[in-house]
PDB file of C-alpha atoms in Angstrom:
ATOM      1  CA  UNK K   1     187.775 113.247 129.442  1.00  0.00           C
ATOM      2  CA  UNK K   2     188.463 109.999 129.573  1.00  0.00           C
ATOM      3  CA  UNK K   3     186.387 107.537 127.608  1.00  0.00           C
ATOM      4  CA  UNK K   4     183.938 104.839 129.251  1.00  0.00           C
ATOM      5  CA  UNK K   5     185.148 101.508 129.371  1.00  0.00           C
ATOM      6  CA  UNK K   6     182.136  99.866 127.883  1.00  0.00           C
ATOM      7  CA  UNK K   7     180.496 101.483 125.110  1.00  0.00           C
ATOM      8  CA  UNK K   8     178.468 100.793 122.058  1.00  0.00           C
ATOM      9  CA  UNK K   9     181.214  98.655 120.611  1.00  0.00           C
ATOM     10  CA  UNK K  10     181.517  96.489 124.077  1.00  0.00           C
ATOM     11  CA  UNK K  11     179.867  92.830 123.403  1.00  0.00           C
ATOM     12  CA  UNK K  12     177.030  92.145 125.796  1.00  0.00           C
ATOM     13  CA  UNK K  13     177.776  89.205 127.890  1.00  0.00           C
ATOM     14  CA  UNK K  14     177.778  87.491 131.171  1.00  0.00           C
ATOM     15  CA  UNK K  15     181.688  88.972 131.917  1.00  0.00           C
ATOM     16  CA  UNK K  16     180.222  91.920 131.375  1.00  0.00           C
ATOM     17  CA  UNK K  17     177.002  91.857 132.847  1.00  0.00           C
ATOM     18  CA  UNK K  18     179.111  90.254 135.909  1.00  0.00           C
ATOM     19  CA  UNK K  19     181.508  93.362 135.979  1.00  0.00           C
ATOM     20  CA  UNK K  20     178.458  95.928 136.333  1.00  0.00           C
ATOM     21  CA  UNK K  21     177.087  93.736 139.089  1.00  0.00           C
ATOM     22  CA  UNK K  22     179.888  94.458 140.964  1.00  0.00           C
ATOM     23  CA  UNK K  23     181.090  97.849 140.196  1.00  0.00           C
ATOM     24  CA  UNK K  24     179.514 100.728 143.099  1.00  0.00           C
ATOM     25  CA  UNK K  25     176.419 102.057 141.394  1.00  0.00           C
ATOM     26  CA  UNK K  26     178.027 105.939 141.167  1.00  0.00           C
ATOM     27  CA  UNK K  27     180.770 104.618 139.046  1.00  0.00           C
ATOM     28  CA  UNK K  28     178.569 103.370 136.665  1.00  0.00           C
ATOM     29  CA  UNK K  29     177.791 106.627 135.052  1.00  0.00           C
ATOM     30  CA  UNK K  30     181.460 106.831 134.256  1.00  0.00           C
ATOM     31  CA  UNK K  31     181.916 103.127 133.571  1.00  0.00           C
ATOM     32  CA  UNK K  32     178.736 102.614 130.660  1.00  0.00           C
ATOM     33  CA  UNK K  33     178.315 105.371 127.526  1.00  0.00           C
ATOM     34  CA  UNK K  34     174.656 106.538 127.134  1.00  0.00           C
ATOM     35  CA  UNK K  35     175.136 104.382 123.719  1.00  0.00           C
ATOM     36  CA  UNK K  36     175.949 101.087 126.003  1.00  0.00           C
ATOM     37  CA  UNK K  37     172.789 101.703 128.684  1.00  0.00           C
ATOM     38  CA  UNK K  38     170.196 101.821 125.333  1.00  0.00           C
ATOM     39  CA  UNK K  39     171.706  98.515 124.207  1.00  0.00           C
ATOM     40  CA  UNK K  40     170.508  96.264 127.356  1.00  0.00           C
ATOM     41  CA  UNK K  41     167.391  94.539 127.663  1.00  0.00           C
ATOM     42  CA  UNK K  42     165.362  93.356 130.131  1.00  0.00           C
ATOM     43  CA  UNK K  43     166.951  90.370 129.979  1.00  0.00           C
ATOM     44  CA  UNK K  44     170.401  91.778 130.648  1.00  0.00           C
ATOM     45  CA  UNK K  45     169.100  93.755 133.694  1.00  0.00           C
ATOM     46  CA  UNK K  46     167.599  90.301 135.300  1.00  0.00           C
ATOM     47  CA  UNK K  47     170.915  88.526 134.694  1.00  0.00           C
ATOM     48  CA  UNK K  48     172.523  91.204 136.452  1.00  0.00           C
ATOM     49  CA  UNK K  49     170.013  90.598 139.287  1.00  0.00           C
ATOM     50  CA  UNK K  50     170.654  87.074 139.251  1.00  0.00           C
ATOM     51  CA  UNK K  51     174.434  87.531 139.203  1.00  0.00           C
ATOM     52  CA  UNK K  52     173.776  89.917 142.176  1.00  0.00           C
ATOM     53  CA  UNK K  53     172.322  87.124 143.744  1.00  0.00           C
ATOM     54  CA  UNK K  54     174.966  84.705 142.606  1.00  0.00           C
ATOM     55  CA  UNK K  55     177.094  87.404 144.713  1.00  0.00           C
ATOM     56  CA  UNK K  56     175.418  87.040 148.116  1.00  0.00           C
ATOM     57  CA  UNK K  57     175.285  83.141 147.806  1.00  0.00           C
ATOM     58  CA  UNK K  58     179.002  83.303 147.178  1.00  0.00           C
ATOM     59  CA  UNK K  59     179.765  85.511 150.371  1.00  0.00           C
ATOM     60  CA  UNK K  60     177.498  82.671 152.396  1.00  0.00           C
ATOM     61  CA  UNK K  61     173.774  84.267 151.735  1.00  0.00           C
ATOM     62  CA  UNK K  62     170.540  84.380 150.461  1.00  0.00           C
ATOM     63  CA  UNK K  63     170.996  84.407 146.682  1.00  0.00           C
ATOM     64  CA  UNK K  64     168.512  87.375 146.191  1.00  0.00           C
ATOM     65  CA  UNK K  65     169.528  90.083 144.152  1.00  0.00           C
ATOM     66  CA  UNK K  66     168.095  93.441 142.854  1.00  0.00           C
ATOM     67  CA  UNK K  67     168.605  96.167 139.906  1.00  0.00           C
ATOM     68  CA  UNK K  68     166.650  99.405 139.419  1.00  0.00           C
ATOM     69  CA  UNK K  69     166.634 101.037 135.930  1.00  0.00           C
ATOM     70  CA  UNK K  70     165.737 104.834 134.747  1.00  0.00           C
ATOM     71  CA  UNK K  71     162.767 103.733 132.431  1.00  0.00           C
ATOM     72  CA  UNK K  72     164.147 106.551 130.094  1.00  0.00           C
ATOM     73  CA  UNK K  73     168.172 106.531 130.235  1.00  0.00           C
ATOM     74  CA  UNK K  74     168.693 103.321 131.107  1.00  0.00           C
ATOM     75  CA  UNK K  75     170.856 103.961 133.045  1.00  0.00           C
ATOM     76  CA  UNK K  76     171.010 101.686 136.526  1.00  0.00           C
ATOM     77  CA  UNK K  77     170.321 104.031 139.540  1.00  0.00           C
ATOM     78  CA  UNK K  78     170.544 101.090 142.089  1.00  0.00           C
ATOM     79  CA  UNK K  79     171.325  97.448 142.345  1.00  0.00           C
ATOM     80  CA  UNK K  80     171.647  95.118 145.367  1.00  0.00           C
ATOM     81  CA  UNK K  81     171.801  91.942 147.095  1.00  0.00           C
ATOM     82  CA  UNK K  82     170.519  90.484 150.184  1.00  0.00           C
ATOM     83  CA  UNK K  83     172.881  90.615 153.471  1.00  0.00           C
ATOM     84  CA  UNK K  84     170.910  88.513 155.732  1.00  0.00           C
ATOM     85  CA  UNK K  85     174.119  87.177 156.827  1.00  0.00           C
ATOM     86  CA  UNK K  86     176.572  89.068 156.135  1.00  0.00           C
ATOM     87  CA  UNK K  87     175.580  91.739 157.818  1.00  0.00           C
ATOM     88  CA  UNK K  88     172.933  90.162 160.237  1.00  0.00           C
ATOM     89  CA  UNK K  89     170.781  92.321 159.269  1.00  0.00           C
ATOM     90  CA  UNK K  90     166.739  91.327 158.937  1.00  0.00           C
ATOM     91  CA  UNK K  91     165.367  92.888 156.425  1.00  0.00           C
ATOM     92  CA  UNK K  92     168.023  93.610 153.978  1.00  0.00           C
ATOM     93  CA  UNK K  93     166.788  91.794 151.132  1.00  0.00           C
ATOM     94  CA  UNK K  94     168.382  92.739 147.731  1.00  0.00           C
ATOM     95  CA  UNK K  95     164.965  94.982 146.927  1.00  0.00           C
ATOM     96  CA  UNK K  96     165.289  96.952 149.674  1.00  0.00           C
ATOM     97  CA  UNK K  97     169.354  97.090 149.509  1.00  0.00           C
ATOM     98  CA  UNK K  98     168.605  98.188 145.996  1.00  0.00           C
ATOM     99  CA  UNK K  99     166.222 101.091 146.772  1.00  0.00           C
ATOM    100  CA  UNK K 100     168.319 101.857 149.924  1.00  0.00           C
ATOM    101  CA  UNK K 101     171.422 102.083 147.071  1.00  0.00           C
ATOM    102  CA  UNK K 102     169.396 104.344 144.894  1.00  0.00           C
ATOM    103  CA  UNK K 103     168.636 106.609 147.728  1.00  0.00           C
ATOM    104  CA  UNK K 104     166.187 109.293 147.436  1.00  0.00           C
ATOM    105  CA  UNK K 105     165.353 109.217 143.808  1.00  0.00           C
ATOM    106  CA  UNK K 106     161.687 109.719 141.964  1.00  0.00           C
ATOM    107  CA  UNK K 107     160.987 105.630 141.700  1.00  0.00           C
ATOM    108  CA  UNK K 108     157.805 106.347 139.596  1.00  0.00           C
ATOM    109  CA  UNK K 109     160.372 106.388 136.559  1.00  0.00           C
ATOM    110  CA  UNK K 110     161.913 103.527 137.377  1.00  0.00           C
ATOM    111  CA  UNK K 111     161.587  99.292 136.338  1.00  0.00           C
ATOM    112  CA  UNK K 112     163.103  97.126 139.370  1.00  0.00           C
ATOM    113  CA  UNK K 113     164.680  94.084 138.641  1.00  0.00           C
ATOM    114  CA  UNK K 114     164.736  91.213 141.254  1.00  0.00           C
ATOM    115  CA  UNK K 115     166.114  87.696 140.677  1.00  0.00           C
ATOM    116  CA  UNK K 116     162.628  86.147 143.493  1.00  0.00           C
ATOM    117  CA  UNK K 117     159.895  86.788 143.855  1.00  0.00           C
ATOM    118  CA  UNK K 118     159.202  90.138 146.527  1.00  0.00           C
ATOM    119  CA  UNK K 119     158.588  89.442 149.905  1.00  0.00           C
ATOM    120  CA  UNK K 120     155.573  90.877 151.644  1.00  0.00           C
ATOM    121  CA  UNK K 121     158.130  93.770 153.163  1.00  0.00           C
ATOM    122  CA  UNK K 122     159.409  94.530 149.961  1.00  0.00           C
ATOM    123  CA  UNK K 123     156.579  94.267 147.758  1.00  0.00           C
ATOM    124  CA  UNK K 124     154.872  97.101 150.297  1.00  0.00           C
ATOM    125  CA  UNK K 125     158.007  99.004 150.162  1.00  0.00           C
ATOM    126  CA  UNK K 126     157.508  98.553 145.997  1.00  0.00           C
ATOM    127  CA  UNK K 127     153.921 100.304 145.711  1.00  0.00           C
ATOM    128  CA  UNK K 128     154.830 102.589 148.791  1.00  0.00           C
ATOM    129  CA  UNK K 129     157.717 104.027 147.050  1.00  0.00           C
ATOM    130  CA  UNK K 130     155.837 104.593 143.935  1.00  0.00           C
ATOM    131  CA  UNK K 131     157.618 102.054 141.740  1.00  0.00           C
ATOM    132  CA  UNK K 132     156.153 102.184 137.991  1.00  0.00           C
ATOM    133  CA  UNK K 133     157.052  98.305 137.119  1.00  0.00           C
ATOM    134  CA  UNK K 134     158.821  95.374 138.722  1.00  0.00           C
ATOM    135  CA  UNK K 135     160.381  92.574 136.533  1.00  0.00           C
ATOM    136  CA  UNK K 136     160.596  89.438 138.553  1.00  0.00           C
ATOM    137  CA  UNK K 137     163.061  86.324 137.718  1.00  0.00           C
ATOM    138  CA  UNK K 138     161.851  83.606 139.570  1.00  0.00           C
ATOM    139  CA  UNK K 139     158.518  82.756 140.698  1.00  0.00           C
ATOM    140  CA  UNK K 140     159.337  78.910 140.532  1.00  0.00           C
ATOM    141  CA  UNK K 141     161.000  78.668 143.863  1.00  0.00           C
ATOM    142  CA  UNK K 142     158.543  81.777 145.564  1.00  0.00           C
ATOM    143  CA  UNK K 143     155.530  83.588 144.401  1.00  0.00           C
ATOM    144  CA  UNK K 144     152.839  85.331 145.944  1.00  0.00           C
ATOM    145  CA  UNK K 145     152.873  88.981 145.530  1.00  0.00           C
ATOM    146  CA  UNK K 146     152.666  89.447 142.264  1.00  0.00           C
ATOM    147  CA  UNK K 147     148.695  89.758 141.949  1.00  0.00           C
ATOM    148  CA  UNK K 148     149.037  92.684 145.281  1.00  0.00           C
ATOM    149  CA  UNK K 149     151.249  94.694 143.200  1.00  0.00           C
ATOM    150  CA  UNK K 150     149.338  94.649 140.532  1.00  0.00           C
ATOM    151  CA  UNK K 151     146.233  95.787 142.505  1.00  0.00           C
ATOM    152  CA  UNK K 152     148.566  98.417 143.457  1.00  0.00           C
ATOM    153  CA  UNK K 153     148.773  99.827 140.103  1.00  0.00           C
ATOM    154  CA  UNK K 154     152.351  98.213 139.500  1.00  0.00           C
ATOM    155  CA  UNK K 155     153.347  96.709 136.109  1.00  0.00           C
ATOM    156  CA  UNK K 156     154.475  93.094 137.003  1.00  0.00           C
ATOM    157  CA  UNK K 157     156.075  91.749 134.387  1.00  0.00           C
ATOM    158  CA  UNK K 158     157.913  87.710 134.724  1.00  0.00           C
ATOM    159  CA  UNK K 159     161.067  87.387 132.906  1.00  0.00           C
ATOM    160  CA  UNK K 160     162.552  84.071 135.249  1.00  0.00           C
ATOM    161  CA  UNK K 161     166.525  83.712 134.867  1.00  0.00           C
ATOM    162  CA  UNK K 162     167.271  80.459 134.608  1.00  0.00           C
ATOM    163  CA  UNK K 163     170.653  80.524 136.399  1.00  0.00           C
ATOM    164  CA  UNK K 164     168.945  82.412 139.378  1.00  0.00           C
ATOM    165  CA  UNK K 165     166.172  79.820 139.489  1.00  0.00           C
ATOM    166  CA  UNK K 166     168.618  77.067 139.251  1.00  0.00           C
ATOM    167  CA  UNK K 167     171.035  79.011 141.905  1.00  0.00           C
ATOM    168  CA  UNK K 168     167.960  79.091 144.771  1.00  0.00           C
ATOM    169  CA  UNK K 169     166.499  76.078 144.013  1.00  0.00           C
ATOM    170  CA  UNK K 170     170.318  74.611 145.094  1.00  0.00           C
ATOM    171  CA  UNK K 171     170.302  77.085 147.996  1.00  0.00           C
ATOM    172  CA  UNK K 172     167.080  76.195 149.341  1.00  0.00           C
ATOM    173  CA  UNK K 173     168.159  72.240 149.774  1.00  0.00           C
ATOM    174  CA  UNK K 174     171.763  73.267 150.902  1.00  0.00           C
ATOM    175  CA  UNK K 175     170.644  76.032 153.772  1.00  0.00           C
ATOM    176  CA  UNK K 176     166.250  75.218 154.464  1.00  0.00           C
ATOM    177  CA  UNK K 177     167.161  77.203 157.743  1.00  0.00           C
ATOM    178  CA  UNK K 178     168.591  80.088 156.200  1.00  0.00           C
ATOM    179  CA  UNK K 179     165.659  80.037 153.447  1.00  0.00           C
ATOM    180  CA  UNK K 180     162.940  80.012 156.469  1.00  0.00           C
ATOM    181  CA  UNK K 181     164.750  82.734 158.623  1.00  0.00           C
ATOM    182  CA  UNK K 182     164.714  85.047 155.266  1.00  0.00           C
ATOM    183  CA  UNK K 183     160.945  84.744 154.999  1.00  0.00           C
ATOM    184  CA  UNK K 184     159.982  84.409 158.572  1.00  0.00           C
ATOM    185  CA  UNK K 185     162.574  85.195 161.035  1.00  0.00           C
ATOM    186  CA  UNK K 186     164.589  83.362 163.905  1.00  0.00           C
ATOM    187  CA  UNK K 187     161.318  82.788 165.675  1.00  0.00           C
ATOM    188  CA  UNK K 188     160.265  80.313 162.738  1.00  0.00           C
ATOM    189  CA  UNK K 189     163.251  78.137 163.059  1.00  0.00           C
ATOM    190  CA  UNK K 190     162.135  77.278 166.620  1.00  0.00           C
ATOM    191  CA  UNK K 191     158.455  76.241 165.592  1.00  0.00           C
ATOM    192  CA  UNK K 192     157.103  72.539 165.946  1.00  0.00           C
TER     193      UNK K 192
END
């Protein structure tokens, strides 16, 4: 067998973290020792979000990334970042490219990690999937949905990333269109 090529030895960092964000999600299993999963944090798991959505800002979109975590392993069971524009696709927002990653799993085990604040698609898609707790890493540049998940029996935590708050704070000046088109759609660029 051979060995995985971060275990408990490997130093946590931002190479690493940056590495996970982009390996595919089934290679992880072979990639990370059980010994490696236990050591991240919550904090780890929303830098991977945010370097998710360092990803899709890079490749010319919305810098919205995601991460879902076995509550009990550790182990990440889907990540993903928004393709608004990459794909021209609508609704792909790095929640729901996360959960769509993670396929059909049992979510009520599971924390989601997302580097913004949900959307009201993806927050619905959150409490209808039966998500036991959502960490969120930015509700300085978008908030709103917080409070409904909660109602929805959700544990909300807020753990903001600095770099992704930073990253779509510069976004939102550099593309306002883009930004608007995410949250309302084509027919919003064409309002008064």
């Amino acid at each position: 067998m051979i060995p995985a090529l971060f275990n408990r030895d490997t130093e946590v960092s931002d190479t690493t973290l940056n590495v996970i964000a982009h390996m595919p999600t089934l290679s992880l299993s072979t990639l990370l020792s059980k010994d490696f999963n236990q050591k991240l944090t919550d904090k780890d798991y929303m830098r991977i979000a945010a370097l998710l959505a360092k990803k899709s800002y890079d490749e010319g979109g919305c810098p919205i990334g995601a991460v879902i975590v076995n509550d009990k392993t550790k182990q990440i069971v889907g990540k993903g970042h928004n393709t608004l524009v990459q794909e021209s696709h609508p609704y792909n927002h790095g929640e729901t490219s996360a959960i769509r990653d993670a396929g059909r799993v049992d979510f009520s085990h599971t924390t989601l990690y997302t580097s913004l604040s949900p959307c009201d698609v993806c927050a619905t898609l959150l409490y209808m999937r039966g998500f036991h707790r959502v960490v969120v890493g930015d509700i300085t540049n978008a908030s709103g949905n917080e409070d409904l998940l909660r109602e929805k029996g959700l544990v909300v935590d807020i753990l903001e990333d600095d770099m992704g708050v930073n990253q779509y704070a510069q976004y939102r000046k550099e593309k306002p269109d883009q930004d608007l088109e995410d949250w309302q759609g084509v027919a919003a660029l064409s309002k008064p």
